Amino acid sequence: FIVFVLILLFLLLLFYLISSFSYSINVDSQIPTENLTIRVNTFRRPDLLKYFLKYYKNCDVVQQVQIIWSDQSNDAPLNWIDEYSLPKNKFVFEIHSNDSLSNRFRVIAPLLTEAVLSIDDDLIIPCEELSNSMRIWLSNKWALVGFSPRMHAYDIVSGNWRYLKWQHTWWSGVYSIMLTKASILHRDYLTSFSSGSLLPTEFLEHIDKTRNCEDIAMAYVVAAKSRTPPVWVKSIVYEVSKGGISSGQSHFIDRSKCLAVLDHMVRKKHKKAVSWVVGRQKAVNLLAPWTRWTSTVQIITVVIRHWFFGDE
């Protein structure tokens, strides 16, 4: 039995190392961590929002949480700030006059930090992981630093753009789009998003019409301004809800159409095609895996010695 357990541990360790193999950036915990502002998009999911606010109020790296309220039929629950003992200077309801997915990038409340975490209301990132991600962003201030990379492709046979599934990035380690459902970006990009200088205003109308692809639009803005690839952070992200537009059968078809429409509109406006910047880097805290594995092996070793050899 002991031999079996040791072999199993070795195989698990080997599998973990192989699956984690990538170009890595060591996250130095000595780098000072600046604060960030959270902008959370929410719509008629009060239970999720309550949990979200209660959790992030305890994260020291978060200076302010801006709740983007676009619900035209219901008033923003301003009483929550007092009801749930939320620090008044840390939580702000940003009330918009229209219902648009693009509101997550249309700033009304002042941004007090350079770094902005764009995130959905059903995602929880542990505070420590968020601090580590902030350190990575400090070294890549003009990149889109996030947790959900995707890849685009151009089908030379059909002549169509394709939005590829997550498995393509998992297999190849290559990506060109970072989803803004959980990404850190510089606040200047939020101004550029709606200015009309880069992103065609017609595409903003397309986003409102299809209720999709605002994240692709922001990824394009960052790529066009910075000419810098996104940075993929390996981290723990908990999704506390089920479903969503990405679970629909037509999701990848709709997203592929967005890429084609964006390319067409950019060509018309700027006389050139959309130029995505491909990334291959994966930011990893190199100490964390070894710490977790060492602790697990130590615990199992103590248990085995106690059960089979009677060691105290």
Short mmCIF file of C-alpha atoms in Angstrom, two decimals:
data_model
loop_
_atom_site.label_atom_id
_atom_site.label_comp_id
_atom_site.label_asym_id
_atom_site.label_seq_id
_atom_site.Cartn_x
_atom_site.Cartn_y
_atom_site.Cartn_z
CA PHE A 1 0.00 0.00 0.00
CA ILE A 2 2.82 2.40 0.86
CA VAL A 3 4.47 1.76 -2.52
CA PHE A 4 1.15 2.36 -4.26
CA VAL A 5 0.66 5.68 -2.47
CA LEU A 6 4.20 6.82 -3.32
CA ILE A 7 3.78 5.88 -6.99
CA LEU A 8 0.45 7.71 -7.09
CA LEU A 9 2.03 10.83 -5.57
CA PHE A 10 4.87 10.69 -8.08
CA LEU A 11 2.47 10.38 -11.02
CA LEU A 12 0.33 13.27 -9.76
CA LEU A 13 3.42 15.43 -9.36
CA LEU A 14 4.66 14.49 -12.84
CA PHE A 15 1.27 15.28 -14.40
CA TYR A 16 1.11 18.64 -12.61
CA LEU A 17 4.58 19.64 -13.80
CA ILE A 18 3.81 18.65 -17.40
CA SER A 19 0.47 20.46 -17.44
CA SER A 20 2.08 23.58 -15.93
CA PHE A 21 5.02 23.69 -18.33
CA SER A 22 5.18 27.09 -19.98
CA TYR A 23 7.26 30.19 -20.27
CA SER A 24 6.97 31.55 -16.74
CA ILE A 25 7.39 34.87 -15.00
CA ASN A 26 8.42 34.64 -11.38
CA VAL A 27 6.21 36.80 -9.20
CA ASP A 28 8.47 38.51 -6.68
CA SER A 29 6.50 39.06 -3.48
CA GLN A 30 8.90 41.85 -2.52
CA ILE A 31 7.61 44.13 -5.30
CA PRO A 32 5.36 46.77 -3.71
CA THR A 33 1.67 46.38 -4.49
CA GLU A 34 -0.30 49.44 -5.52
CA ASN A 35 -4.06 49.46 -5.14
CA LEU A 36 -6.63 48.92 -7.85
CA THR A 37 -10.23 49.87 -8.58
CA ILE A 38 -12.78 47.15 -9.26
CA ARG A 39 -15.46 47.83 -11.86
CA VAL A 40 -18.09 45.11 -11.61
CA ASN A 41 -20.83 44.66 -14.17
CA THR A 42 -24.06 43.37 -12.63
CA PHE A 43 -27.65 42.96 -13.78
CA ARG A 44 -30.51 41.57 -11.68
CA ARG A 45 -28.44 39.08 -9.71
CA PRO A 46 -28.71 40.58 -6.20
CA ASP A 47 -27.60 37.48 -4.31
CA LEU A 48 -24.40 37.23 -6.36
CA LEU A 49 -23.71 40.93 -5.94
CA LYS A 50 -24.18 40.74 -2.16
CA TYR A 51 -21.65 37.92 -1.91
CA PHE A 52 -19.29 39.77 -4.24
CA LEU A 53 -19.34 42.96 -2.17
CA LYS A 54 -19.01 41.19 1.16
CA TYR A 55 -15.94 39.33 -0.10
CA TYR A 56 -14.01 42.13 -1.75
CA LYS A 57 -14.49 44.58 1.12
CA ASN A 58 -11.77 42.60 2.92
CA CYS A 59 -9.16 42.82 0.14
CA ASP A 60 -6.51 45.38 1.05
CA VAL A 61 -5.36 45.73 -2.56
CA VAL A 62 -8.82 47.03 -3.54
CA GLN A 63 -9.13 50.77 -3.03
CA GLN A 64 -12.64 51.10 -4.42
CA VAL A 65 -15.41 48.97 -5.93
CA GLN A 66 -17.52 50.68 -8.58
CA ILE A 67 -20.81 48.84 -9.14
CA ILE A 68 -22.02 49.50 -12.68
CA TRP A 69 -25.81 49.80 -12.46
CA SER A 70 -27.58 49.74 -15.85
CA ASP A 71 -30.97 48.38 -14.75
CA GLN A 72 -33.57 50.90 -15.90
CA SER A 73 -36.45 49.12 -14.14
CA ASN A 74 -35.00 48.83 -10.64
CA ASP A 75 -33.31 51.36 -8.37
CA ALA A 76 -29.78 50.72 -7.20
CA PRO A 77 -29.76 49.29 -3.63
CA LEU A 78 -27.86 52.19 -2.08
CA ASN A 79 -28.97 51.04 1.39
CA TRP A 80 -26.67 48.00 1.09
CA ILE A 81 -23.65 50.12 1.98
CA ASP A 82 -25.05 50.67 5.48
CA GLU A 83 -26.92 47.37 5.74
CA TYR A 84 -23.81 45.24 5.11
CA SER A 85 -21.36 47.57 6.88
CA LEU A 86 -19.54 48.38 3.68
CA PRO A 87 -16.96 51.18 3.91
CA LYS A 88 -18.68 54.18 2.28
CA ASN A 89 -15.50 55.39 0.60
CA LYS A 90 -14.80 51.93 -0.82
CA PHE A 91 -18.11 51.20 -2.57
CA VAL A 92 -19.80 53.37 -5.19
CA PHE A 93 -22.89 52.70 -7.30
CA GLU A 94 -22.30 54.11 -10.78
CA ILE A 95 -25.80 54.59 -12.22
CA HIS A 96 -26.12 54.70 -16.00
CA SER A 97 -29.02 56.09 -18.01
CA ASN A 98 -29.07 53.19 -20.48
CA ASP A 99 -28.65 49.43 -20.47
CA SER A 100 -25.44 48.62 -22.34
CA LEU A 101 -22.67 46.05 -21.90
CA SER A 102 -20.24 48.82 -22.85
CA ASN A 103 -21.06 50.67 -19.61
CA ARG A 104 -18.39 48.62 -17.87
CA PHE A 105 -15.90 50.75 -19.80
CA ARG A 106 -17.83 54.05 -19.70
CA VAL A 107 -16.59 55.79 -16.59
CA ILE A 108 -18.81 58.15 -14.60
CA ALA A 109 -17.31 57.87 -11.12
CA PRO A 110 -13.70 59.17 -10.83
CA LEU A 111 -11.03 56.49 -11.04
CA LEU A 112 -8.67 56.87 -8.09
CA THR A 113 -6.11 54.32 -9.29
CA GLU A 114 -4.23 53.62 -12.51
CA ALA A 115 -5.10 49.93 -12.36
CA VAL A 116 -8.67 48.84 -13.03
CA LEU A 117 -9.96 45.30 -12.52
CA SER A 118 -12.86 44.66 -14.90
CA ILE A 119 -14.78 41.70 -13.51
CA ASP A 120 -18.17 39.99 -13.59
CA ASP A 121 -20.30 39.72 -10.45
CA ASP A 122 -20.06 35.92 -10.33
CA LEU A 123 -16.26 35.70 -10.16
CA ILE A 124 -14.23 35.58 -6.95
CA ILE A 125 -10.44 35.91 -6.99
CA PRO A 126 -8.75 35.27 -3.61
CA CYS A 127 -7.28 38.49 -2.18
CA GLU A 128 -3.74 37.10 -2.15
CA GLU A 129 -4.03 36.00 -5.77
CA LEU A 130 -5.34 39.43 -6.67
CA SER A 131 -2.33 41.06 -5.00
CA ASN A 132 0.03 38.78 -6.96
CA SER A 133 -1.77 39.66 -10.20
CA MET A 134 -1.42 43.33 -9.37
CA ARG A 135 2.35 42.89 -9.05
CA ILE A 136 2.39 41.35 -12.52
CA TRP A 137 0.40 44.27 -13.91
CA LEU A 138 2.89 46.73 -12.40
CA SER A 139 5.51 45.18 -14.69
CA ASN A 140 3.15 45.25 -17.69
CA LYS A 141 1.13 48.43 -17.21
CA TRP A 142 0.09 48.81 -20.84
CA ALA A 143 -0.88 45.18 -21.35
CA LEU A 144 -4.20 43.51 -20.67
CA VAL A 145 -3.42 41.24 -17.72
CA GLY A 146 -6.02 38.58 -17.11
CA PHE A 147 -7.08 35.03 -16.40
CA SER A 148 -9.10 33.91 -19.44
CA PRO A 149 -7.12 33.96 -22.71
CA ARG A 150 -8.58 33.09 -26.09
CA MET A 151 -7.24 32.84 -29.64
CA HIS A 152 -8.57 34.06 -32.98
CA ALA A 153 -7.78 32.61 -36.40
CA TYR A 154 -8.39 33.36 -40.06
CA ASP A 155 -9.72 30.49 -42.17
CA ILE A 156 -7.97 30.87 -45.53
CA VAL A 157 -10.33 28.35 -47.13
CA SER A 158 -13.61 30.04 -46.22
CA GLY A 159 -12.16 33.52 -45.81
CA ASN A 160 -13.82 33.90 -42.40
CA TRP A 161 -12.55 34.93 -38.98
CA ARG A 162 -12.87 32.35 -36.23
CA TYR A 163 -13.12 32.75 -32.49
CA LEU A 164 -11.52 29.61 -31.09
CA LYS A 165 -12.40 27.59 -28.04
CA TRP A 166 -10.35 27.62 -24.86
CA GLN A 167 -8.85 24.23 -25.73
CA HIS A 168 -6.79 25.79 -28.55
CA THR A 169 -4.97 28.01 -26.06
CA TRP A 170 -4.66 25.23 -23.50
CA TRP A 171 -3.03 22.99 -26.11
CA SER A 172 -0.74 25.52 -27.82
CA GLY A 173 -0.14 28.14 -25.10
CA VAL A 174 -0.85 30.85 -27.70
CA TYR A 175 -3.50 33.54 -27.34
CA SER A 176 -4.41 36.95 -28.72
CA ILE A 177 -7.52 38.00 -26.78
CA MET A 178 -7.87 38.36 -23.00
CA LEU A 179 -11.46 38.30 -21.78
CA THR A 180 -12.35 41.30 -19.64
CA LYS A 181 -14.71 39.32 -17.43
CA ALA A 182 -11.63 39.27 -15.18
CA SER A 183 -8.75 41.46 -16.37
CA ILE A 184 -6.57 44.28 -15.07
CA LEU A 185 -5.99 47.20 -17.41
CA HIS A 186 -4.83 50.81 -17.30
CA ARG A 187 -7.57 53.38 -16.74
CA ASP A 188 -6.54 55.31 -19.88
CA TYR A 189 -7.95 52.49 -22.02
CA LEU A 190 -11.44 53.16 -20.67
CA THR A 191 -11.25 56.68 -22.09
CA SER A 192 -9.99 55.33 -25.43
CA PHE A 193 -12.84 52.82 -25.60
CA SER A 194 -15.55 55.43 -26.11
CA SER A 195 -13.55 58.25 -27.69
CA GLY A 196 -14.14 57.07 -31.27
CA SER A 197 -10.49 57.56 -32.21
CA LEU A 198 -9.71 53.83 -32.36
CA LEU A 199 -12.90 51.84 -31.97
CA PRO A 200 -15.52 52.66 -34.61
CA THR A 201 -18.71 53.99 -33.00
CA GLU A 202 -20.64 51.65 -35.29
CA PHE A 203 -19.13 48.71 -33.43
CA LEU A 204 -20.41 50.09 -30.13
CA GLU A 205 -23.86 50.04 -31.72
CA HIS A 206 -23.20 46.45 -32.84
CA ILE A 207 -22.40 45.52 -29.22
CA ASP A 208 -25.69 46.97 -28.01
CA LYS A 209 -27.60 45.24 -30.80
CA THR A 210 -26.11 41.78 -30.24
CA ARG A 211 -25.55 42.06 -26.47
CA ASN A 212 -22.08 40.60 -26.99
CA CYS A 213 -18.41 41.28 -27.73
CA GLU A 214 -17.62 44.33 -25.61
CA ASP A 215 -14.60 42.38 -24.34
CA ILE A 216 -13.35 41.79 -27.89
CA ALA A 217 -13.70 45.53 -28.49
CA MET A 218 -11.59 46.40 -25.45
CA ALA A 219 -8.99 43.76 -26.36
CA TYR A 220 -8.69 45.44 -29.76
CA VAL A 221 -8.31 48.91 -28.18
CA VAL A 222 -5.48 47.69 -25.95
CA ALA A 223 -3.74 45.88 -28.82
CA ALA A 224 -4.04 48.86 -31.16
CA LYS A 225 -2.74 51.41 -28.64
CA SER A 226 0.01 49.39 -26.96
CA ARG A 227 1.09 46.88 -29.64
CA THR A 228 1.69 44.68 -26.61
CA PRO A 229 0.39 41.12 -26.18
CA PRO A 230 -1.88 40.27 -23.27
CA VAL A 231 -0.40 38.58 -20.21
CA TRP A 232 -1.99 35.37 -19.00
CA VAL A 233 -1.92 34.93 -15.23
CA LYS A 234 -2.19 31.44 -13.82
CA SER A 235 -4.38 31.96 -10.78
CA ILE A 236 -7.37 30.70 -8.85
CA VAL A 237 -10.69 32.13 -10.01
CA TYR A 238 -13.95 30.83 -8.57
CA GLU A 239 -17.09 31.07 -10.69
CA VAL A 240 -20.11 31.01 -8.38
CA SER A 241 -22.89 30.85 -10.97
CA LYS A 242 -23.92 28.64 -13.85
CA GLY A 243 -24.79 29.40 -17.45
CA GLY A 244 -24.21 32.67 -19.25
CA ILE A 245 -23.91 33.64 -22.92
CA SER A 246 -20.76 31.55 -23.35
CA SER A 247 -22.76 28.39 -22.63
CA GLY A 248 -25.09 28.92 -25.61
CA GLN A 249 -24.81 26.77 -28.74
CA SER A 250 -24.29 29.76 -31.04
CA HIS A 251 -21.66 31.43 -28.84
CA PHE A 252 -18.61 30.74 -31.02
CA ILE A 253 -20.49 31.55 -34.22
CA ASP A 254 -21.64 34.87 -32.78
CA ARG A 255 -18.17 35.74 -31.55
CA SER A 256 -16.65 34.86 -34.91
CA LYS A 257 -19.13 37.21 -36.55
CA CYS A 258 -18.03 39.95 -34.13
CA LEU A 259 -14.42 39.52 -35.24
CA ALA A 260 -15.49 39.82 -38.88
CA VAL A 261 -17.66 42.89 -38.25
CA LEU A 262 -14.91 44.58 -36.22
CA ASP A 263 -12.34 43.92 -38.93
CA HIS A 264 -14.67 45.30 -41.61
CA MET A 265 -15.40 48.47 -39.63
CA VAL A 266 -11.75 49.05 -38.71
CA ARG A 267 -10.72 48.65 -42.37
CA LYS A 268 -13.36 51.20 -43.33
CA LYS A 269 -12.29 53.68 -40.64
CA HIS A 270 -8.51 53.26 -40.54
CA LYS A 271 -7.85 51.77 -44.00
CA LYS A 272 -6.13 48.77 -42.46
CA ALA A 273 -7.06 45.43 -40.91
CA VAL A 274 -7.31 44.66 -37.22
CA SER A 275 -3.84 43.66 -36.05
CA TRP A 276 -3.96 41.41 -33.02
CA VAL A 277 -0.81 40.88 -30.93
CA VAL A 278 -0.16 37.23 -30.11
CA GLY A 279 0.99 36.34 -26.62
CA ARG A 280 2.79 33.26 -25.35
CA GLN A 281 3.80 34.24 -21.84
CA LYS A 282 2.16 32.83 -18.74
CA ALA A 283 2.75 34.49 -15.39
CA VAL A 284 3.13 31.93 -12.62
CA ASN A 285 4.02 32.20 -8.97
CA LEU A 286 6.80 29.61 -9.03
CA LEU A 287 6.86 29.17 -5.26
CA ALA A 288 3.19 28.28 -4.84
CA PRO A 289 3.11 24.86 -6.59
CA TRP A 290 6.12 23.57 -4.68
CA THR A 291 4.71 24.84 -1.41
CA ARG A 292 1.40 23.10 -2.00
CA TRP A 293 3.01 19.83 -3.08
CA THR A 294 5.51 19.85 -0.22
CA SER A 295 2.76 20.42 2.33
CA THR A 296 0.60 17.66 0.84
CA VAL A 297 3.44 15.13 0.80
CA GLN A 298 4.38 16.00 4.39
CA ILE A 299 0.81 15.55 5.60
CA ILE A 300 0.37 12.19 3.83
CA THR A 301 3.78 10.98 5.08
CA VAL A 302 2.86 11.76 8.69
CA VAL A 303 -0.49 9.99 8.35
CA ILE A 304 1.10 6.87 6.79
CA ARG A 305 3.79 6.70 9.47
CA HIS A 306 1.18 7.06 12.20
CA TRP A 307 -1.18 4.45 10.76
CA PHE A 308 1.37 1.77 9.81
CA PHE A 309 4.34 2.35 12.08
CA GLY A 310 2.73 3.90 15.13
CA ASP A 311 5.04 6.97 14.99
CA GLU A 312 3.89 9.90 17.07
#
